[in-house]
Structure formats: C-alpha cells, structure tokens
PDB file of C-alpha atoms in Angstrom:
ATOM      1  CA  UNK A  21      90.131-160.066  59.432  1.00 42.00           C
ATOM      2  CA  UNK A  22      90.982-157.380  61.958  1.00 47.00           C
ATOM      3  CA  UNK A  23      93.183-157.381  65.023  1.00 51.00           C
ATOM      4  CA  UNK A  24      91.874-155.479  68.040  1.00 54.00           C
ATOM      5  CA  UNK A  25      93.980-153.555  70.534  1.00 51.00           C
ATOM      6  CA  UNK A  26      94.271-156.653  72.750  1.00 53.00           C
ATOM      7  CA  UNK A  27      95.625-158.661  69.826  1.00 57.00           C
ATOM      8  CA  UNK A  28      92.541-160.778  69.138  1.00 57.00           C
ATOM      9  CA  UNK A  29      91.549-161.492  65.565  1.00 54.00           C
ATOM     10  CA  UNK A  30      87.927-160.556  64.930  1.00 52.00           C
ATOM     11  CA  UNK A  31      85.565-160.455  61.984  1.00 47.00           C
ATOM     12  CA  UNK A  32      84.653-156.795  62.530  1.00 49.00           C
ATOM     13  CA  UNK A  33      86.835-153.731  62.826  1.00 53.00           C
ATOM     14  CA  UNK A  34      86.485-151.949  66.156  1.00 52.00           C
ATOM     15  CA  UNK A  35      88.430-149.630  68.406  1.00 55.00           C
ATOM     16  CA  UNK A  36      88.807-152.157  71.214  1.00 54.00           C
ATOM     17  CA  UNK A  37      86.079-150.617  73.371  1.00 58.00           C
ATOM     18  CA  UNK A  38      83.504-153.127  72.205  1.00 62.00           C
ATOM     19  CA  UNK A  39      85.727-156.159  71.754  1.00 64.00           C
ATOM     20  CA  UNK A  40      83.859-159.246  72.965  1.00 60.00           C
ATOM     21  CA  UNK A  41      87.072-160.469  74.595  1.00 58.00           C
ATOM     22  CA  UNK A  42      88.030-157.244  76.423  1.00 58.00           C
ATOM     23  CA  UNK A  43      86.190-157.836  79.696  1.00 57.00           C
ATOM     24  CA  UNK A  44      86.892-161.551  79.984  1.00 56.00           C
ATOM     25  CA  UNK A  45      89.166-163.108  82.552  1.00 54.00           C
ATOM     26  CA  UNK A  46      91.921-165.397  81.291  1.00 53.00           C
ATOM     27  CA  UNK A  47      89.834-168.503  82.018  1.00 51.00           C
ATOM     28  CA  UNK A  48      86.744-167.019  80.334  1.00 56.00           C
ATOM     29  CA  UNK A  49      88.847-166.039  77.333  1.00 52.00           C
ATOM     30  CA  UNK A  50      90.304-169.530  77.114  1.00 50.00           C
ATOM     31  CA  UNK A  51      86.803-171.043  77.290  1.00 52.00           C
ATOM     32  CA  UNK A  52      85.492-168.633  74.661  1.00 54.00           C
ATOM     33  CA  UNK A  53      88.367-169.483  72.344  1.00 52.00           C
ATOM     34  CA  UNK A  54      87.789-173.204  72.858  1.00 49.00           C
ATOM     35  CA  UNK A  55      84.080-172.746  72.098  1.00 51.00           C
ATOM     36  CA  UNK A  56      84.958-170.690  69.005  1.00 52.00           C
ATOM     37  CA  UNK A  57      87.440-173.374  67.990  1.00 51.00           C
ATOM     38  CA  UNK A  58      84.869-176.130  68.490  1.00 50.00           C
ATOM     39  CA  UNK A  59      82.365-174.165  66.382  1.00 56.00           C
ATOM     40  CA  UNK A  60      84.979-173.742  63.652  1.00 53.00           C
ATOM     41  CA  UNK A  61      85.699-177.476  63.795  1.00 51.00           C
ATOM     42  CA  UNK A  62      81.974-178.247  63.396  1.00 52.00           C
ATOM     43  CA  UNK A  63      81.835-175.882  60.413  1.00 53.00           C
ATOM     44  CA  UNK A  64      84.918-177.538  58.941  1.00 48.00           C
ATOM     45  CA  UNK A  65      83.481-181.033  59.204  1.00 43.00           C
ATOM     46  CA  UNK A  66      80.087-179.894  57.906  1.00 46.00           C
ATOM     47  CA  UNK A  67      81.855-178.499  54.852  1.00 44.00           C
ATOM     48  CA  UNK A  68      83.669-181.806  54.352  1.00 37.00           C
ATOM     49  CA  UNK A  69      80.402-183.715  54.626  1.00 31.00           C
ATOM     50  CA  UNK A  70      78.802-181.428  52.049  1.00 32.00           C
ATOM     51  CA  UNK A  71      81.397-182.365  49.460  1.00 30.00           C
ATOM     52  CA  UNK A  72      84.058-179.713  50.031  1.00 32.00           C
ATOM     53  CA  UNK A  73      87.695-180.735  49.683  1.00 35.00           C
ATOM     54  CA  UNK A  74      89.409-182.521  52.562  1.00 39.00           C
ATOM     55  CA  UNK A  75      90.318-180.189  55.374  1.00 47.00           C
ATOM     56  CA  UNK A  76      87.509-177.824  54.343  1.00 52.00           C
ATOM     57  CA  UNK A  77      89.739-174.780  54.559  1.00 58.00           C
ATOM     58  CA  UNK A  78      92.400-173.533  52.219  1.00 66.00           C
ATOM     59  CA  UNK A  79      95.288-173.234  54.675  1.00 66.00           C
ATOM     60  CA  UNK A  80      96.221-169.836  53.189  1.00 68.00           C
ATOM     61  CA  UNK A  81      92.724-168.313  53.402  1.00 70.00           C
ATOM     62  CA  UNK A  82      91.819-165.521  55.817  1.00 77.00           C
ATOM     63  CA  UNK A  83      89.349-167.859  57.494  1.00 76.00           C
ATOM     64  CA  UNK A  84      92.024-170.512  58.058  1.00 74.00           C
ATOM     65  CA  UNK A  85      94.467-167.960  59.451  1.00 76.00           C
ATOM     66  CA  UNK A  86      91.810-166.620  61.832  1.00 80.00           C
ATOM     67  CA  UNK A  87      91.028-170.181  62.867  1.00 79.00           C
ATOM     68  CA  UNK A  88      94.727-170.834  63.440  1.00 80.00           C
ATOM     69  CA  UNK A  89      94.955-167.743  65.675  1.00 84.00           C
ATOM     70  CA  UNK A  90      92.133-169.071  67.859  1.00 86.00           C
ATOM     71  CA  UNK A  91      93.744-172.492  68.070  1.00 86.00           C
ATOM     72  CA  UNK A  92      97.167-170.968  68.815  1.00 88.00           C
ATOM     73  CA  UNK A  93      95.652-169.049  71.735  1.00 89.00           C
ATOM     74  CA  UNK A  94      94.198-172.280  73.105  1.00 88.00           C
ATOM     75  CA  UNK A  95      97.561-174.038  72.769  1.00 91.00           C
ATOM     76  CA  UNK A  96      99.405-171.150  74.450  1.00 89.00           C
ATOM     77  CA  UNK A  97      97.111-171.523  77.464  1.00 90.00           C
ATOM     78  CA  UNK A  98      97.312-175.308  77.649  1.00 89.00           C
ATOM     79  CA  UNK A  99      99.362-176.778  80.469  1.00 89.00           C
ATOM     80  CA  UNK A 100      98.960-180.438  79.527  1.00 92.00           C
ATOM     81  CA  UNK A 101      99.379-180.664  75.750  1.00 94.00           C
ATOM     82  CA  UNK A 102     103.122-181.356  75.805  1.00 96.00           C
ATOM     83  CA  UNK A 103     102.633-184.111  78.394  1.00 96.00           C
ATOM     84  CA  UNK A 104      99.972-185.757  76.217  1.00 96.00           C
ATOM     85  CA  UNK A 105     102.091-185.423  73.078  1.00 97.00           C
ATOM     86  CA  UNK A 106     105.094-186.876  74.904  1.00 97.00           C
ATOM     87  CA  UNK A 107     103.057-189.900  75.997  1.00 96.00           C
ATOM     88  CA  UNK A 108     101.830-190.430  72.435  1.00 95.00           C
ATOM     89  CA  UNK A 109     105.054-189.795  70.504  1.00 96.00           C
ATOM     90  CA  UNK A 110     107.806-190.658  72.965  1.00 97.00           C
ATOM     91  CA  UNK A 111     109.392-187.224  72.518  1.00 98.00           C
ATOM     92  CA  UNK A 112     110.792-185.683  75.714  1.00 98.00           C
ATOM     93  CA  UNK A 113     108.505-183.068  77.273  1.00 97.00           C
ATOM     94  CA  UNK A 114     111.418-180.604  77.285  1.00 98.00           C
ATOM     95  CA  UNK A 115     111.779-180.858  73.488  1.00 98.00           C
ATOM     96  CA  UNK A 116     108.039-180.429  73.008  1.00 98.00           C
ATOM     97  CA  UNK A 117     108.033-177.372  75.293  1.00 97.00           C
ATOM     98  CA  UNK A 118     110.807-175.836  73.161  1.00 98.00           C
ATOM     99  CA  UNK A 119     108.847-176.500  69.970  1.00 98.00           C
ATOM    100  CA  UNK A 120     105.664-175.117  71.513  1.00 97.00           C
ATOM    101  CA  UNK A 121     107.396-171.933  72.665  1.00 96.00           C
ATOM    102  CA  UNK A 122     109.109-171.489  69.294  1.00 96.00           C
ATOM    103  CA  UNK A 123     105.981-171.982  67.190  1.00 95.00           C
ATOM    104  CA  UNK A 124     103.148-170.562  69.277  1.00 93.00           C
ATOM    105  CA  UNK A 125     104.841-167.774  71.257  1.00 91.00           C
ATOM    106  CA  UNK A 126     107.198-166.373  68.653  1.00 89.00           C
ATOM    107  CA  UNK A 127     106.425-162.930  67.217  1.00 86.00           C
ATOM    108  CA  UNK A 128     108.456-163.802  64.107  1.00 87.00           C
ATOM    109  CA  UNK A 129     105.695-166.115  62.895  1.00 85.00           C
ATOM    110  CA  UNK A 130     102.088-165.657  61.907  1.00 86.00           C
ATOM    111  CA  UNK A 131      99.648-168.394  62.879  1.00 89.00           C
ATOM    112  CA  UNK A 132      99.785-171.303  60.449  1.00 90.00           C
ATOM    113  CA  UNK A 133      96.673-173.414  59.918  1.00 90.00           C
ATOM    114  CA  UNK A 134      98.537-176.591  58.943  1.00 93.00           C
ATOM    115  CA  UNK A 135     100.821-176.369  61.972  1.00 94.00           C
ATOM    116  CA  UNK A 136      97.815-175.751  64.227  1.00 93.00           C
ATOM    117  CA  UNK A 137      96.137-178.850  62.803  1.00 93.00           C
ATOM    118  CA  UNK A 138      99.355-180.838  63.261  1.00 96.00           C
ATOM    119  CA  UNK A 139      99.665-179.870  66.943  1.00 96.00           C
ATOM    120  CA  UNK A 140      95.973-180.625  67.437  1.00 94.00           C
ATOM    121  CA  UNK A 141      96.320-184.124  65.938  1.00 96.00           C
ATOM    122  CA  UNK A 142      99.396-184.759  68.081  1.00 97.00           C
ATOM    123  CA  UNK A 143      97.676-183.719  71.316  1.00 94.00           C
ATOM    124  CA  UNK A 144      94.527-185.695  70.482  1.00 94.00           C
ATOM    125  CA  UNK A 145      96.522-188.852  69.824  1.00 95.00           C
ATOM    126  CA  UNK A 146      95.858-189.253  66.108  1.00 95.00           C
ATOM    127  CA  UNK A 147      99.106-188.095  64.487  1.00 96.00           C
ATOM    128  CA  UNK A 148      99.972-188.762  60.875  1.00 97.00           C
ATOM    129  CA  UNK A 149     103.458-189.273  59.440  1.00 96.00           C
ATOM    130  CA  UNK A 150     103.733-185.579  58.490  1.00 97.00           C
ATOM    131  CA  UNK A 151     103.210-184.626  62.151  1.00 97.00           C
ATOM    132  CA  UNK A 152     106.329-186.543  63.173  1.00 98.00           C
ATOM    133  CA  UNK A 153     108.221-184.841  60.346  1.00 98.00           C
ATOM    134  CA  UNK A 154     107.004-181.519  61.765  1.00 98.00           C
ATOM    135  CA  UNK A 155     108.482-182.324  65.191  1.00 98.00           C
ATOM    136  CA  UNK A 156     111.817-183.383  63.691  1.00 98.00           C
ATOM    137  CA  UNK A 157     111.877-180.317  61.431  1.00 98.00           C
ATOM    138  CA  UNK A 158     111.186-177.882  64.278  1.00 98.00           C
ATOM    139  CA  UNK A 159     113.785-179.434  66.581  1.00 98.00           C
ATOM    140  CA  UNK A 160     116.421-179.268  63.852  1.00 98.00           C
ATOM    141  CA  UNK A 161     115.436-175.706  62.928  1.00 98.00           C
ATOM    142  CA  UNK A 162     115.705-174.712  66.597  1.00 98.00           C
ATOM    143  CA  UNK A 163     119.154-176.277  66.740  1.00 98.00           C
ATOM    144  CA  UNK A 164     120.262-174.171  63.769  1.00 98.00           C
ATOM    145  CA  UNK A 165     118.720-171.040  65.297  1.00 97.00           C
ATOM    146  CA  UNK A 166     120.621-171.719  68.527  1.00 97.00           C
ATOM    147  CA  UNK A 167     123.809-171.839  66.439  1.00 98.00           C
ATOM    148  CA  UNK A 168     123.088-168.301  65.218  1.00 97.00           C
ATOM    149  CA  UNK A 169     121.472-168.999  61.860  1.00 97.00           C
ATOM    150  CA  UNK A 170     118.710-166.698  60.647  1.00 95.00           C
ATOM    151  CA  UNK A 171     115.196-168.130  60.500  1.00 94.00           C
ATOM    152  CA  UNK A 172     115.343-168.309  56.706  1.00 95.00           C
ATOM    153  CA  UNK A 173     118.632-170.238  56.647  1.00 97.00           C
ATOM    154  CA  UNK A 174     117.664-172.496  59.580  1.00 96.00           C
ATOM    155  CA  UNK A 175     114.318-173.301  57.969  1.00 96.00           C
ATOM    156  CA  UNK A 176     115.963-174.031  54.621  1.00 96.00           C
ATOM    157  CA  UNK A 177     118.482-176.419  56.195  1.00 97.00           C
ATOM    158  CA  UNK A 178     115.838-178.177  58.303  1.00 97.00           C
ATOM    159  CA  UNK A 179     113.540-178.479  55.288  1.00 97.00           C
ATOM    160  CA  UNK A 180     116.294-180.279  53.349  1.00 97.00           C
ATOM    161  CA  UNK A 181     116.378-182.942  56.065  1.00 98.00           C
ATOM    162  CA  UNK A 182     112.711-183.000  57.173  1.00 98.00           C
ATOM    163  CA  UNK A 183     110.402-181.473  54.576  1.00 97.00           C
ATOM    164  CA  UNK A 184     107.195-180.847  56.521  1.00 97.00           C
ATOM    165  CA  UNK A 185     105.620-178.694  53.786  1.00 95.00           C
ATOM    166  CA  UNK A 186     106.035-181.479  51.239  1.00 96.00           C
ATOM    167  CA  UNK A 187     104.821-184.151  53.673  1.00 96.00           C
ATOM    168  CA  UNK A 188     101.664-182.260  54.638  1.00 95.00           C
ATOM    169  CA  UNK A 189     100.913-181.460  50.980  1.00 93.00           C
ATOM    170  CA  UNK A 190     101.298-185.109  50.015  1.00 94.00           C
ATOM    171  CA  UNK A 191      99.041-186.118  52.899  1.00 94.00           C
ATOM    172  CA  UNK A 192      96.389-183.589  51.863  1.00 90.00           C
ATOM    173  CA  UNK A 193      96.599-184.683  48.226  1.00 89.00           C
ATOM    174  CA  UNK A 194      96.304-188.323  49.269  1.00 88.00           C
ATOM    175  CA  UNK A 195      93.395-187.506  51.542  1.00 75.00           C
ATOM    176  CA  UNK A 196      91.594-185.695  48.742  1.00 57.00           C
ATOM    177  CA  UNK A 197      92.107-188.585  46.340  1.00 54.00           C
ATOM    178  CA  UNK A 198      90.878-191.131  48.891  1.00 47.00           C
ATOM    179  CA  UNK A 199      87.745-189.134  49.683  1.00 40.00           C
ATOM    180  CA  UNK A 200      87.044-188.450  46.009  1.00 39.00           C
ATOM    181  CA  UNK A 201      87.657-192.038  44.910  1.00 40.00           C
ATOM    182  CA  UNK A 202      84.406-193.205  46.537  1.00 39.00           C
ATOM    183  CA  UNK A 203      82.308-190.952  44.313  1.00 38.00           C
ATOM    184  CA  UNK A 204      80.604-192.458  41.285  1.00 39.00           C
TER     185      UNK A 204
END
C-alpha cells in the first residue's frame, strides 16, 4: 500500500501526477471513496459467503488498513453521522463529535479497521455491545488526555474500565463460532 502526495492510500506507487484522486473536487472525491468503500464491502461479504472467516478481513492486514483509510475519509466528510448515532444510542451529539474528531482527524493514529467497522455499525443503526464499549472507552480516554495524560497512559486507564479490544475480539470469536456451527 502506498500513500500519494495528497495523502490517499493507493495500490500502486506513483509520484502524484497520475493519482486518480488528484483532479477530483471534494464532492467527487467523497463519491469515489464511497463507491470504493461499497465495492470493498461487496468483496468482504462475497468472501464471507464463500466460506472465509467472519469479517472477511484480518483487521491487521494491509487490505484492511487500506479499507479503513477509505472509510475514515468518508466519515471525515460526513455531516450527519453524529446526529444519526446520537438518535440511535442516546449519546449527546457533542460527545460524538469529540470522539469523531479524536479518532478520525488525529494524526497520532493510523486508520483502524475495527474502529471503522464500529463507527459504521453505529451510524447504520445496528450497533453491537462492543460498539457501546468503544464509545465509553473513547470518552474516558479523551477525559484523561484532557487532564494531560499521554495517549499510552490514557488508553491504558480507559482500557481497564472499558476494554474495547477485548469486547471486539470476543464478538468476532463468537461470530466465527456461530457461523461455523452450522457447517456439517
């Protein structure tokens, strides 16, 4: 995976002169990323249907990280996702805006596939328990960061209270077992 001069992740290395995204307006870029994301989603579900493990992508793979970057770009450009998530979860829009800014617009973090999938489930109205743990974790981590803690310390303290990594792993493991249990 390569990053072009405009910051887009692409499958081919190039100098930026021939980047497919270079000459697009913001709305065209957003549409292209949504189309790319929809194509990736179709590929993901096709892989699941063909017997691949639940989720179709290893969340640490280059493909998953590239997919997360595309989804992150879509979320950054969305003006209505926090309103939808607020209506679904009951969380204040202001808190969701803080989480969104912290996760998706923070140069400290690389795109994370699991977090992208969590935000996507939340905005589509089909959250799982781990997604609520994610929201609680991020709000607590932000609180620690605002008190001057480093990311590492804030994350550690928030993880003790709301362990998103454990919750999402347990959900994935449970999902895999459920899907595999129907096989003869």
